[in-house]
Amino acid sequence: MPHPPLAAHLRRLLPPPRRLFSPRAIAMASVAAAPAQAQPGGGGGVVVAAEEYEDVLGRLSSLITQKVRAHSGNRGNQWDLMAHYLQILELEEPIARMKVIHVAGTKGKGSTCTFTESILRSCGFSTGLFTSPHLMDVRERFRLNGVDISEEKFLKYFWWCWNKLKEKTDDDIPMPTYFRFLALLAFKIFSAEQVDVAVLEVGLGGKFDATNVVEAPVVCGISSLGYDHMEILGNTLGEIAGEKAGIFKKGVPAYTAPQPEEAMIALKQRASELGVSLQVAHPLEPHQLKDQHLGLHGEHQYVNAGLAVALASTWLEKQGHVDRIPLNRTDPLPDQVISGLSNASLQGRAQIVADSQVSSGEGDQDCSLVFYLDGAHSPESMEICARWFSNVTKEDRRASSSMILLFNCMSVRDPMRLLPHLVDTSTQNGAHFDMALFVPNQSQYNKLGSKSSAPAEPEQIDLSWQLSLQRVWEKLLHGTNNMNSSEASLVFESLPLAIEWLRTNARQNRSTSFQVLVTGSLHLVGDVLRLVKK
């Protein structure tokens, strides 16, 4: 339960929101992070590059469909169009030659892909990594040898794909939707750059995902499954698992993280139908890392790392590099594999960022405002996130610390399936929130480029979803919908307002350590990173 005097004190410090930020200021504060070298003022060429980049981001934004994600047509949604796009871009042969590792799942698929890529890069191979969503810049989705693709290469390959598709598409074969275009762009980038291995994270589901045009991957993986995107994938774990198993290919080995029984039955059934060898990849044990730590934090990452080792080992075996494969699943791992696991990095997953704007000047550990960011957005990942947050804040848990939740989630998700898991697990592990802040994602006004802006007037900002989240929160804590009965939560018109409120409180209470858990949406996490790192 919140600490009443502190919660009341925090609320009293809340300034009138519209005096803090005008709508214009809100829009400016939400500008997407364009690359530093593309900022105006560095010469005419830089300005031109910045304008071209904004043009490209605007064109990408135009591909974002306005169809609600829960539309029944989403499950297939003319998936056969992908074959036409591959023909137009002449990508069939390049994809057939690509040495692909394909990963689906509900939780941890991005982390699994990141570990897998890092292991193989550590082993000396050139790598391509395609993940989603991006947090601050769309180029994060395309990593070449562990680094986001350069702006120059991104622009080159974007125009190559865009112009060919614009020339050949029409009413019968429309331009691909946003994610499909990005997947096609990834295939073009990785084939043109001639990477040794392409690691692909499924965007949504598996069977009808744009990445599933790969007909003969080297190996497939399924990370932990749970309840998410049920409006599209199904209402049971069996149905969800069946959709994820859509990436299985006849004769291609597959691995899965340990799964609930219902999900495992569905995966095994699909594997059996295709003659697929499906094996369970067991979580890594800490001793296998020889006193090194995983590059991605949280106990759950040992599950993802175990799957990544299995995928990377199978890829190495299939490519004839048997000498680099771990001998068994109990001995310490080879040094190159350990190096890959310990150097892996992925923003927005169990990430800790101290706010330098209110730093005490004695290093991050003494900063009075620290953001704990995790893009958890399913019931199971909420519990994992809560355990992580409780554990990492345990050392600094004292009378002068304040725990605050900064939360939003997509409206297709049921907050009654998310917030109770977060609250209960946090409480069980000794973490108690003094305050919860609910905000709209800044990126809902700002899909990709900085030319998108927030609504002209605050009255146009629809906060009905945030208010409903607040009601769920208050009912969880107090068993009532009476919003006047509690001072444990606030709804803000925008994220910049919430950040400024936190900073104001931190500056006025230097002796208090403010620990802010940001979760519920990777888009929210990205928006916070964009604002805090500016």
Short mmCIF file of C-alpha atoms in Angstrom, two decimals:
data_model
loop_
_atom_site.label_atom_id
_atom_site.label_comp_id
_atom_site.label_asym_id
_atom_site.label_seq_id
_atom_site.Cartn_x
_atom_site.Cartn_y
_atom_site.Cartn_z
CA MET A 1 0.00 0.00 0.00
CA PRO A 2 1.25 3.53 -0.65
CA HIS A 3 2.79 5.47 2.21
CA PRO A 4 -0.09 7.96 2.81
CA PRO A 5 1.85 11.04 4.01
CA LEU A 6 4.37 10.76 1.16
CA ALA A 7 1.66 10.15 -1.44
CA ALA A 8 -0.24 13.20 -0.22
CA HIS A 9 2.96 15.26 -0.21
CA LEU A 10 3.77 14.22 -3.79
CA ARG A 11 0.29 15.12 -4.93
CA ARG A 12 0.45 18.57 -3.31
CA LEU A 13 3.59 19.28 -5.33
CA LEU A 14 1.72 18.74 -8.60
CA PRO A 15 1.75 22.05 -10.54
CA PRO A 16 -1.16 22.99 -12.81
CA PRO A 17 -0.32 20.89 -15.89
CA ARG A 18 -1.08 23.44 -18.59
CA ARG A 19 1.19 26.02 -17.00
CA LEU A 20 4.09 23.62 -17.22
CA PHE A 21 3.82 22.87 -20.94
CA SER A 22 1.87 24.52 -23.71
CA PRO A 23 0.51 22.13 -26.38
CA ARG A 24 3.26 23.43 -28.68
CA ALA A 25 5.87 22.58 -26.05
CA ILE A 26 4.35 19.12 -25.63
CA ALA A 27 4.63 18.55 -29.37
CA MET A 28 8.23 19.76 -29.45
CA ALA A 29 9.15 17.59 -26.48
CA SER A 30 7.84 14.54 -28.32
CA VAL A 31 10.16 14.90 -31.30
CA ALA A 32 11.56 11.55 -32.29
CA ALA A 33 15.28 11.13 -31.83
CA ALA A 34 16.76 11.73 -35.26
CA PRO A 35 20.46 10.85 -35.54
CA ALA A 36 22.77 13.44 -34.02
CA GLN A 37 24.64 13.96 -37.26
CA ALA A 38 21.39 14.85 -38.98
CA GLN A 39 20.66 17.94 -36.89
CA PRO A 40 20.54 21.34 -38.60
CA GLY A 41 23.39 23.75 -38.06
CA GLY A 42 26.21 21.50 -39.19
CA GLY A 43 26.34 22.68 -42.79
CA GLY A 44 24.01 22.56 -45.78
CA GLY A 45 24.62 18.86 -46.44
CA VAL A 46 23.56 17.96 -42.92
CA VAL A 47 20.31 19.92 -43.30
CA VAL A 48 19.57 18.12 -46.57
CA ALA A 49 20.29 14.75 -44.93
CA ALA A 50 17.98 15.63 -42.05
CA GLU A 51 15.21 16.62 -44.45
CA GLU A 52 15.64 13.43 -46.46
CA TYR A 53 15.49 11.34 -43.30
CA GLU A 54 12.30 13.10 -42.22
CA ASP A 55 10.86 12.50 -45.69
CA VAL A 56 11.61 8.79 -45.40
CA LEU A 57 10.08 8.59 -41.91
CA GLY A 58 6.98 10.34 -43.23
CA ARG A 59 6.65 7.82 -46.06
CA LEU A 60 7.05 4.94 -43.61
CA SER A 61 4.36 6.49 -41.41
CA SER A 62 2.00 6.53 -44.37
CA LEU A 63 2.13 2.71 -44.41
CA ILE A 64 0.80 2.39 -40.86
CA THR A 65 -2.67 0.98 -41.30
CA GLN A 66 -5.52 2.62 -39.44
CA LYS A 67 -7.23 -0.75 -39.03
CA VAL A 68 -7.77 -1.67 -35.39
CA ARG A 69 -5.41 -4.49 -34.41
CA ALA A 70 -8.31 -6.63 -33.26
CA HIS A 71 -9.96 -6.63 -36.68
CA SER A 72 -10.81 -10.21 -37.63
CA GLY A 73 -9.10 -9.77 -40.99
CA ASN A 74 -5.72 -9.40 -39.31
CA ARG A 75 -5.08 -13.12 -38.98
CA GLY A 76 -4.43 -13.58 -42.68
CA ASN A 77 -4.93 -10.09 -44.03
CA GLN A 78 -4.01 -10.99 -47.62
CA TRP A 79 -0.81 -12.67 -46.53
CA ASP A 80 -0.36 -14.01 -50.07
CA LEU A 81 0.54 -10.46 -51.13
CA MET A 82 3.97 -11.07 -49.61
CA ALA A 83 4.81 -13.39 -52.52
CA HIS A 84 4.11 -10.55 -54.97
CA TYR A 85 6.30 -8.16 -52.99
CA LEU A 86 9.18 -10.64 -53.00
CA GLN A 87 8.87 -10.95 -56.78
CA ILE A 88 8.82 -7.18 -57.27
CA LEU A 89 11.94 -6.78 -55.11
CA GLU A 90 13.62 -9.87 -56.60
CA LEU A 91 14.19 -11.26 -53.12
CA GLU A 92 13.14 -14.90 -53.56
CA GLU A 93 16.61 -16.21 -54.40
CA PRO A 94 18.50 -14.04 -51.88
CA ILE A 95 16.17 -15.20 -49.08
CA ALA A 96 16.57 -18.84 -50.15
CA ARG A 97 20.36 -18.44 -49.79
CA MET A 98 20.15 -16.68 -46.42
CA LYS A 99 21.22 -18.62 -43.31
CA VAL A 100 18.27 -17.70 -41.08
CA ILE A 101 17.49 -18.26 -37.41
CA HIS A 102 13.76 -17.59 -36.91
CA VAL A 103 12.27 -16.94 -33.45
CA ALA A 104 8.64 -16.54 -32.33
CA GLY A 105 7.13 -16.34 -28.86
CA THR A 106 5.17 -14.20 -26.42
CA LYS A 107 7.90 -13.16 -24.00
CA GLY A 108 11.64 -12.97 -24.50
CA LYS A 109 11.83 -13.45 -28.26
CA GLY A 110 13.68 -10.15 -28.72
CA SER A 111 16.10 -11.02 -25.92
CA THR A 112 16.61 -14.52 -27.34
CA CYS A 113 17.39 -13.08 -30.77
CA THR A 114 19.80 -10.56 -29.23
CA PHE A 115 21.68 -13.25 -27.29
CA THR A 116 21.80 -15.50 -30.38
CA GLU A 117 23.19 -12.77 -32.63
CA SER A 118 25.75 -11.74 -30.01
CA ILE A 119 26.98 -15.33 -29.60
CA LEU A 120 27.50 -15.85 -33.33
CA ARG A 121 29.14 -12.43 -33.74
CA SER A 122 31.48 -13.34 -30.88
CA CYS A 123 32.31 -16.51 -32.82
CA GLY A 124 33.52 -14.37 -35.73
CA PHE A 125 30.51 -14.37 -38.08
CA SER A 126 28.96 -11.32 -39.74
CA THR A 127 25.43 -10.89 -38.46
CA GLY A 128 22.11 -9.27 -39.29
CA LEU A 129 19.48 -8.84 -36.57
CA PHE A 130 15.87 -7.80 -37.19
CA THR A 131 13.79 -7.01 -34.09
CA SER A 132 10.72 -4.96 -33.18
CA PRO A 133 9.50 -2.56 -32.08
CA HIS A 134 12.08 0.22 -32.09
CA LEU A 135 12.24 2.49 -29.06
CA MET A 136 13.73 5.75 -30.34
CA ASP A 137 14.77 5.36 -33.97
CA VAL A 138 13.45 2.98 -36.63
CA ARG A 139 17.04 2.04 -37.55
CA GLU A 140 17.26 0.11 -34.25
CA ARG A 141 15.28 -2.66 -35.95
CA PHE A 142 18.14 -3.42 -38.33
CA ARG A 143 21.47 -4.28 -36.71
CA LEU A 144 24.53 -5.16 -38.75
CA ASN A 145 27.30 -6.80 -36.70
CA GLY A 146 25.71 -5.57 -33.50
CA VAL A 147 25.29 -1.94 -34.54
CA ASP A 148 22.17 -0.13 -35.77
CA ILE A 149 22.34 0.31 -39.53
CA SER A 150 23.92 3.62 -40.55
CA GLU A 151 21.65 6.37 -41.78
CA GLU A 152 23.41 6.32 -45.15
CA LYS A 153 22.79 2.61 -45.73
CA PHE A 154 19.26 2.82 -44.35
CA LEU A 155 18.36 5.56 -46.82
CA LYS A 156 19.98 3.71 -49.73
CA TYR A 157 18.09 0.47 -49.14
CA PHE A 158 14.86 2.25 -48.24
CA TRP A 159 14.73 4.11 -51.57
CA TRP A 160 15.67 0.96 -53.48
CA CYS A 161 12.69 -0.90 -51.99
CA TRP A 162 10.29 2.05 -51.96
CA ASN A 163 10.80 3.03 -55.60
CA LYS A 164 10.47 -0.52 -56.92
CA LEU A 165 7.29 -1.12 -54.93
CA LYS A 166 5.75 2.24 -55.85
CA GLU A 167 6.39 1.50 -59.51
CA LYS A 168 4.79 -1.95 -59.47
CA THR A 169 1.94 -1.71 -56.93
CA ASP A 170 -1.64 -0.73 -57.78
CA ASP A 171 -5.21 -1.22 -56.56
CA ASP A 172 -4.94 -4.99 -56.83
CA ILE A 173 -1.50 -5.16 -55.21
CA PRO A 174 -1.34 -2.17 -52.83
CA MET A 175 1.81 -0.94 -51.09
CA PRO A 176 2.76 -3.25 -48.22
CA THR A 177 1.67 -2.26 -44.75
CA TYR A 178 4.19 -0.84 -42.29
CA PHE A 179 5.63 -3.99 -40.70
CA ARG A 180 5.63 -5.91 -43.97
CA PHE A 181 7.63 -3.14 -45.61
CA LEU A 182 10.14 -3.19 -42.73
CA ALA A 183 10.49 -6.98 -43.01
CA LEU A 184 11.08 -6.71 -46.76
CA LEU A 185 13.62 -3.96 -46.11
CA ALA A 186 15.40 -6.23 -43.60
CA PHE A 187 15.65 -9.00 -46.20
CA LYS A 188 17.08 -6.55 -48.71
CA ILE A 189 19.60 -5.14 -46.22
CA PHE A 190 20.83 -8.52 -45.02
CA SER A 191 21.10 -10.00 -48.50
CA ALA A 192 22.87 -6.97 -49.97
CA GLU A 193 25.26 -6.81 -47.01
CA GLN A 194 25.91 -10.56 -47.39
CA VAL A 195 25.70 -11.39 -43.70
CA ASP A 196 26.71 -14.90 -42.62
CA VAL A 197 23.61 -15.26 -40.45
CA ALA A 198 20.28 -13.41 -40.27
CA VAL A 199 18.45 -13.60 -36.93
CA LEU A 200 14.77 -12.71 -37.37
CA GLU A 201 12.29 -11.93 -34.61
CA VAL A 202 8.66 -12.56 -35.52
CA GLY A 203 6.54 -9.42 -35.25
CA LEU A 204 3.21 -10.95 -34.24
CA GLY A 205 2.11 -14.58 -34.07
CA GLY A 206 4.06 -16.66 -36.54
CA LYS A 207 2.00 -18.29 -39.28
CA PHE A 208 0.93 -15.04 -40.97
CA ASP A 209 3.89 -12.90 -39.92
CA ALA A 210 5.81 -11.08 -42.64
CA THR A 211 9.05 -12.79 -41.60
CA ASN A 212 7.50 -16.20 -42.30
CA VAL A 213 8.25 -15.99 -46.01
CA VAL A 214 11.52 -17.75 -45.14
CA GLU A 215 10.87 -21.28 -46.39
CA ALA A 216 14.05 -22.98 -45.19
CA PRO A 217 15.57 -21.43 -42.05
CA VAL A 218 18.53 -23.22 -40.48
CA VAL A 219 16.75 -23.50 -37.12
CA CYS A 220 13.59 -22.17 -35.45
CA GLY A 221 12.96 -21.18 -31.84
CA ILE A 222 9.90 -20.55 -29.65
CA SER A 223 10.46 -18.40 -26.57
CA SER A 224 8.16 -18.46 -23.52
CA LEU A 225 4.47 -18.42 -24.41
CA GLY A 226 1.68 -16.64 -22.57
CA TYR A 227 -1.50 -14.65 -23.05
CA ASP A 228 -1.00 -11.71 -25.42
CA HIS A 229 -2.62 -10.45 -28.64
CA MET A 230 -5.49 -12.81 -27.86
CA GLU A 231 -7.82 -10.77 -30.08
CA ILE A 232 -5.77 -12.02 -33.03
CA LEU A 233 -4.06 -15.24 -31.95
CA GLY A 234 -6.74 -16.98 -29.88
CA ASN A 235 -8.04 -17.20 -26.33
CA THR A 236 -6.22 -20.32 -25.13
CA LEU A 237 -2.55 -21.14 -24.79
CA GLY A 238 -3.11 -24.00 -27.22
CA GLU A 239 -4.46 -21.66 -29.90
CA ILE A 240 -1.66 -19.14 -29.30
CA ALA A 241 0.98 -21.89 -29.45
CA GLY A 242 -0.53 -23.15 -32.70
CA GLU A 243 -0.10 -19.71 -34.29
CA LYS A 244 3.51 -19.44 -33.06
CA ALA A 245 4.26 -22.95 -34.36
CA GLY A 246 3.35 -21.61 -37.80
CA ILE A 247 7.07 -20.82 -38.27
CA PHE A 248 7.97 -24.55 -38.09
CA LYS A 249 9.17 -25.91 -41.44
CA LYS A 250 9.36 -29.53 -42.57
CA GLY A 251 12.70 -31.04 -41.64
CA VAL A 252 14.00 -27.89 -39.91
CA PRO A 253 15.10 -28.44 -36.29
CA ALA A 254 13.27 -26.40 -33.66
CA TYR A 255 13.80 -25.56 -30.00
CA THR A 256 11.42 -24.22 -27.40
CA ALA A 257 11.87 -22.70 -23.98
CA PRO A 258 10.04 -24.68 -21.25
CA GLN A 259 6.30 -24.13 -21.73
CA PRO A 260 3.03 -24.66 -19.85
CA GLU A 261 1.60 -28.10 -20.64
CA GLU A 262 -1.24 -26.82 -22.84
CA ALA A 263 1.19 -24.85 -25.01
CA MET A 264 3.72 -27.70 -25.20
CA ILE A 265 1.05 -30.14 -26.41
CA ALA A 266 0.12 -27.79 -29.28
CA LEU A 267 3.77 -27.22 -30.23
CA LYS A 268 4.54 -30.95 -30.23
CA GLN A 269 1.45 -31.70 -32.30
CA ARG A 270 2.45 -29.21 -35.01
CA ALA A 271 6.06 -30.43 -34.94
CA SER A 272 4.89 -34.02 -35.33
CA GLU A 273 2.74 -33.13 -38.34
CA LEU A 274 5.77 -31.61 -40.09
CA GLY A 275 8.33 -34.19 -39.01
CA VAL A 276 10.15 -31.51 -37.02
CA SER A 277 12.61 -32.41 -34.29
CA LEU A 278 11.35 -30.22 -31.41
CA GLN A 279 13.57 -30.12 -28.34
CA VAL A 280 13.27 -28.22 -25.07
CA ALA A 281 16.15 -25.82 -24.42
CA HIS A 282 16.76 -25.74 -20.69
CA PRO A 283 17.59 -22.51 -18.87
CA LEU A 284 21.27 -21.76 -18.38
CA GLU A 285 22.79 -22.27 -14.95
CA PRO A 286 24.92 -19.39 -13.60
CA HIS A 287 28.00 -21.62 -13.19
CA GLN A 288 28.03 -22.22 -16.97
CA LEU A 289 29.05 -18.57 -17.41
CA LYS A 290 32.28 -18.91 -15.35
CA ASP A 291 31.44 -16.02 -13.01
CA GLN A 292 30.40 -13.74 -15.88
CA HIS A 293 26.98 -12.04 -15.91
CA LEU A 294 24.43 -12.03 -18.72
CA GLY A 295 24.37 -8.78 -20.68
CA LEU A 296 20.58 -8.60 -20.25
CA HIS A 297 19.46 -8.44 -16.62
CA GLY A 298 16.81 -10.38 -14.73
CA GLU A 299 16.52 -14.01 -13.64
CA HIS A 300 14.20 -14.75 -16.60
CA GLN A 301 17.06 -14.05 -19.00
CA TYR A 302 18.63 -17.41 -18.12
CA VAL A 303 15.64 -18.98 -19.91
CA ASN A 304 16.18 -16.83 -23.01
CA ALA A 305 19.94 -17.40 -22.90
CA GLY A 306 19.43 -21.17 -22.75
CA LEU A 307 17.27 -21.03 -25.88
CA ALA A 308 19.80 -18.77 -27.60
CA VAL A 309 22.67 -21.18 -26.88
CA ALA A 310 20.64 -24.05 -28.38
CA LEU A 311 19.81 -22.03 -31.51
CA ALA A 312 23.35 -20.74 -32.00
CA SER A 313 24.82 -24.23 -31.39
CA THR A 314 22.52 -25.80 -33.97
CA TRP A 315 23.37 -23.07 -36.49
CA LEU A 316 27.09 -23.66 -35.91
CA GLU A 317 26.62 -27.42 -36.29
CA LYS A 318 24.66 -27.03 -39.54
CA GLN A 319 27.39 -24.77 -40.91
CA GLY A 320 30.09 -27.32 -40.05
CA HIS A 321 31.57 -25.65 -36.97
CA VAL A 322 31.16 -28.56 -34.57
CA ASP A 323 34.29 -27.56 -32.64
CA ARG A 324 32.56 -24.45 -31.23
CA ILE A 325 29.50 -26.23 -29.85
CA PRO A 326 29.02 -26.74 -26.08
CA LEU A 327 29.62 -30.41 -25.24
CA ASN A 328 26.58 -30.74 -22.98
CA ARG A 329 24.10 -28.56 -21.12
CA THR A 330 25.78 -28.73 -17.70
CA ASP A 331 29.46 -27.94 -18.37
CA PRO A 332 30.71 -24.34 -18.55
CA LEU A 333 30.19 -22.82 -21.97
CA PRO A 334 33.01 -22.06 -24.45
CA ASP A 335 34.60 -18.64 -23.89
CA GLN A 336 33.28 -17.20 -27.17
CA VAL A 337 29.72 -18.15 -26.23
CA ILE A 338 30.11 -16.64 -22.75
CA SER A 339 31.52 -13.46 -24.30
CA GLY A 340 28.51 -13.21 -26.60
CA LEU A 341 26.05 -13.68 -23.75
CA SER A 342 27.78 -11.20 -21.43
CA ASN A 343 28.12 -8.48 -24.10
CA ALA A 344 24.54 -8.67 -25.42
CA SER A 345 22.57 -5.44 -25.14
CA LEU A 346 18.94 -4.52 -25.80
CA GLN A 347 17.31 -1.28 -24.73
CA GLY A 348 14.08 -1.22 -22.78
CA ARG A 349 14.41 -4.62 -21.14
CA ALA A 350 15.32 -4.45 -17.44
CA GLN A 351 17.19 -1.21 -18.13
CA ILE A 352 18.18 1.30 -15.46
CA VAL A 353 18.67 4.96 -16.41
CA ALA A 354 19.51 7.72 -13.93
CA ASP A 355 18.11 11.13 -14.87
CA SER A 356 21.15 13.36 -15.24
CA GLN A 357 18.99 16.49 -15.04
CA VAL A 358 18.48 15.94 -11.32
CA SER A 359 21.74 14.15 -10.54
CA SER A 360 23.41 14.91 -7.23
CA GLY A 361 26.68 15.31 -9.10
CA GLU A 362 28.26 12.32 -7.40
CA GLY A 363 27.52 9.68 -10.02
CA ASP A 364 24.47 7.72 -11.06
CA GLN A 365 24.16 5.81 -7.79
CA ASP A 366 23.46 9.04 -5.93
CA CYS A 367 21.01 10.41 -8.45
CA SER A 368 17.69 11.21 -6.80
CA LEU A 369 15.59 10.20 -9.85
CA VAL A 370 16.18 6.80 -11.44
CA PHE A 371 14.03 5.14 -14.12
CA TYR A 372 13.68 1.36 -14.15
CA LEU A 373 12.44 0.49 -17.63
CA ASP A 374 10.96 -2.78 -18.80
CA GLY A 375 8.59 -3.24 -21.73
CA ALA A 376 6.55 -6.00 -20.04
CA HIS A 377 3.02 -6.16 -21.46
CA SER A 378 1.63 -9.61 -20.61
CA PRO A 379 0.51 -11.04 -17.26
CA GLU A 380 3.52 -13.36 -17.02
CA SER A 381 6.04 -10.69 -17.96
CA MET A 382 4.45 -8.31 -15.42
CA GLU A 383 5.37 -10.77 -12.67
CA ILE A 384 8.91 -11.10 -14.00
CA CYS A 385 9.22 -7.32 -14.24
CA ALA A 386 7.94 -6.88 -10.67
CA ARG A 387 10.45 -9.41 -9.31
CA TRP A 388 13.29 -7.69 -11.15
CA PHE A 389 12.30 -4.22 -9.93
CA SER A 390 11.87 -5.45 -6.35
CA ASN A 391 15.28 -7.12 -6.36
CA VAL A 392 17.31 -4.31 -7.94
CA THR A 393 15.78 -1.65 -5.66
CA LYS A 394 16.17 -3.73 -2.49
CA GLU A 395 19.53 -2.18 -1.52
CA ASP A 396 18.14 1.36 -1.72
CA ARG A 397 14.85 0.61 0.02
CA ARG A 398 14.73 2.94 3.01
CA ALA A 399 12.46 5.49 4.65
CA SER A 400 13.65 8.25 2.29
CA SER A 401 12.87 6.41 -0.94
CA SER A 402 9.70 6.71 -3.01
CA MET A 403 8.54 4.06 -5.46
CA ILE A 404 6.43 5.35 -8.34
CA LEU A 405 4.80 3.46 -11.19
CA LEU A 406 4.65 5.13 -14.62
CA PHE A 407 2.26 3.03 -16.70
CA ASN A 408 0.36 2.72 -19.93
CA CYS A 409 -0.74 -0.24 -22.05
CA MET A 410 -2.55 -0.72 -25.35
CA SER A 411 -6.31 -0.55 -25.13
CA VAL A 412 -6.64 -4.08 -26.59
CA ARG A 413 -5.00 -5.40 -23.41
CA ASP A 414 -6.97 -6.07 -20.23
CA PRO A 415 -5.46 -4.09 -17.33
CA MET A 416 -7.17 -6.50 -14.93
CA ARG A 417 -4.83 -9.16 -16.31
CA LEU A 418 -1.75 -6.93 -15.94
CA LEU A 419 -1.89 -4.63 -12.92
CA PRO A 420 -2.87 -7.26 -10.31
CA HIS A 421 0.15 -9.38 -11.28
CA LEU A 422 2.39 -6.33 -10.98
CA VAL A 423 1.03 -5.19 -7.62
CA ASP A 424 0.84 -8.64 -6.00
CA THR A 425 4.32 -9.73 -7.06
CA SER A 426 5.86 -6.40 -6.05
CA THR A 427 4.19 -6.54 -2.64
CA GLN A 428 5.27 -10.15 -2.08
CA ASN A 429 8.86 -9.07 -2.75
CA GLY A 430 8.76 -6.05 -0.48
CA ALA A 431 8.21 -3.26 -3.03
CA HIS A 432 5.28 -0.91 -2.36
CA PHE A 433 4.30 1.88 -4.74
CA ASP A 434 3.65 5.31 -3.23
CA MET A 435 2.12 6.65 -6.42
CA ALA A 436 1.02 5.53 -9.87
CA LEU A 437 1.12 7.87 -12.88
CA PHE A 438 -0.91 7.09 -16.02
CA VAL A 439 -0.04 8.74 -19.34
CA PRO A 440 -0.80 8.35 -23.04
CA ASN A 441 2.13 7.17 -25.13
CA GLN A 442 3.77 10.18 -26.74
CA SER A 443 4.31 8.15 -29.91
CA GLN A 444 0.56 7.88 -30.47
CA TYR A 445 0.88 11.44 -31.83
CA ASN A 446 4.32 10.83 -33.20
CA LYS A 447 4.52 7.57 -35.11
CA LEU A 448 7.97 7.99 -36.58
CA GLY A 449 9.10 11.43 -37.67
CA SER A 450 9.40 14.71 -35.85
CA LYS A 451 6.95 16.41 -38.23
CA SER A 452 4.10 14.60 -36.53
CA SER A 453 2.82 16.58 -33.58
CA ALA A 454 0.48 16.44 -30.63
CA PRO A 455 -3.08 17.71 -30.97
CA ALA A 456 -3.37 21.49 -31.21
CA GLU A 457 -5.49 21.81 -28.06
CA PRO A 458 -5.28 19.84 -24.81
CA GLU A 459 -9.04 19.26 -25.01
CA GLN A 460 -8.40 17.01 -28.01
CA ILE A 461 -6.28 14.61 -25.97
CA ASP A 462 -8.41 11.55 -25.18
CA LEU A 463 -7.52 10.36 -21.68
CA SER A 464 -10.46 7.96 -21.27
CA TRP A 465 -8.17 4.92 -21.40
CA GLN A 466 -5.74 6.37 -18.84
CA LEU A 467 -8.66 7.22 -16.54
CA SER A 468 -9.92 3.63 -16.82
CA LEU A 469 -6.42 2.37 -15.91
CA GLN A 470 -6.48 4.67 -12.91
CA ARG A 471 -9.83 3.23 -11.81
CA VAL A 472 -8.43 -0.30 -12.03
CA TRP A 473 -5.44 0.78 -9.94
CA GLU A 474 -7.54 2.47 -7.26
CA LYS A 475 -9.88 -0.50 -7.06
CA LEU A 476 -6.89 -2.81 -6.65
CA LEU A 477 -5.53 -0.77 -3.77
CA HIS A 478 -8.75 0.27 -2.07
CA GLY A 479 -11.57 -1.90 -3.40
CA THR A 480 -13.51 1.13 -4.62
CA ASN A 481 -14.09 3.16 -7.77
CA ASN A 482 -14.40 6.39 -5.78
CA MET A 483 -11.51 8.42 -7.14
CA ASN A 484 -11.83 10.97 -4.32
CA SER A 485 -10.99 8.34 -1.74
CA SER A 486 -7.31 8.11 -2.61
CA GLU A 487 -4.30 10.20 -3.42
CA ALA A 488 -2.28 7.29 -4.77
CA SER A 489 -2.54 8.00 -8.50
CA LEU A 490 -2.53 10.73 -11.12
CA VAL A 491 -3.40 10.97 -14.82
CA PHE A 492 -1.32 13.32 -17.00
CA GLU A 493 -2.25 14.77 -20.38
CA SER A 494 1.19 13.93 -21.72
CA LEU A 495 4.40 12.10 -20.85
CA PRO A 496 6.53 15.31 -20.81
CA LEU A 497 4.23 16.67 -18.10
CA ALA A 498 4.69 13.53 -16.01
CA ILE A 499 8.49 13.63 -16.43
CA GLU A 500 8.60 17.30 -15.48
CA TRP A 501 6.45 16.59 -12.41
CA LEU A 502 8.86 13.84 -11.34
CA ARG A 503 11.86 16.10 -11.86
CA THR A 504 10.23 18.91 -9.88
CA ASN A 505 9.57 16.55 -6.97
CA ALA A 506 13.09 15.14 -7.12
CA ARG A 507 14.67 18.61 -7.08
CA GLN A 508 12.52 19.71 -4.15
CA ASN A 509 13.21 16.52 -2.18
CA ARG A 510 16.93 15.93 -2.63
CA SER A 511 17.07 13.59 0.36
CA THR A 512 14.48 11.28 -1.20
CA SER A 513 15.44 8.63 -3.74
CA PHE A 514 12.76 8.46 -6.46
CA GLN A 515 12.59 5.01 -8.07
CA VAL A 516 10.28 5.04 -11.09
CA LEU A 517 9.21 1.77 -12.71
CA VAL A 518 8.21 2.37 -16.34
CA THR A 519 6.30 -0.58 -17.80
CA GLY A 520 3.21 -1.82 -19.66
CA SER A 521 4.35 -0.85 -23.15
CA LEU A 522 7.62 -0.86 -25.07
CA HIS A 523 6.36 2.27 -26.83
CA LEU A 524 6.07 4.03 -23.45
CA VAL A 525 9.57 2.85 -22.53
CA GLY A 526 10.91 4.25 -25.80
CA ASP A 527 9.14 7.55 -25.23
CA VAL A 528 10.65 7.87 -21.74
CA LEU A 529 14.14 7.04 -23.03
CA ARG A 530 13.75 9.65 -25.76
CA LEU A 531 12.85 12.35 -23.23
CA VAL A 532 15.29 11.40 -20.47
CA LYS A 533 18.29 10.95 -22.78
CA LYS A 534 17.79 14.24 -24.66
#
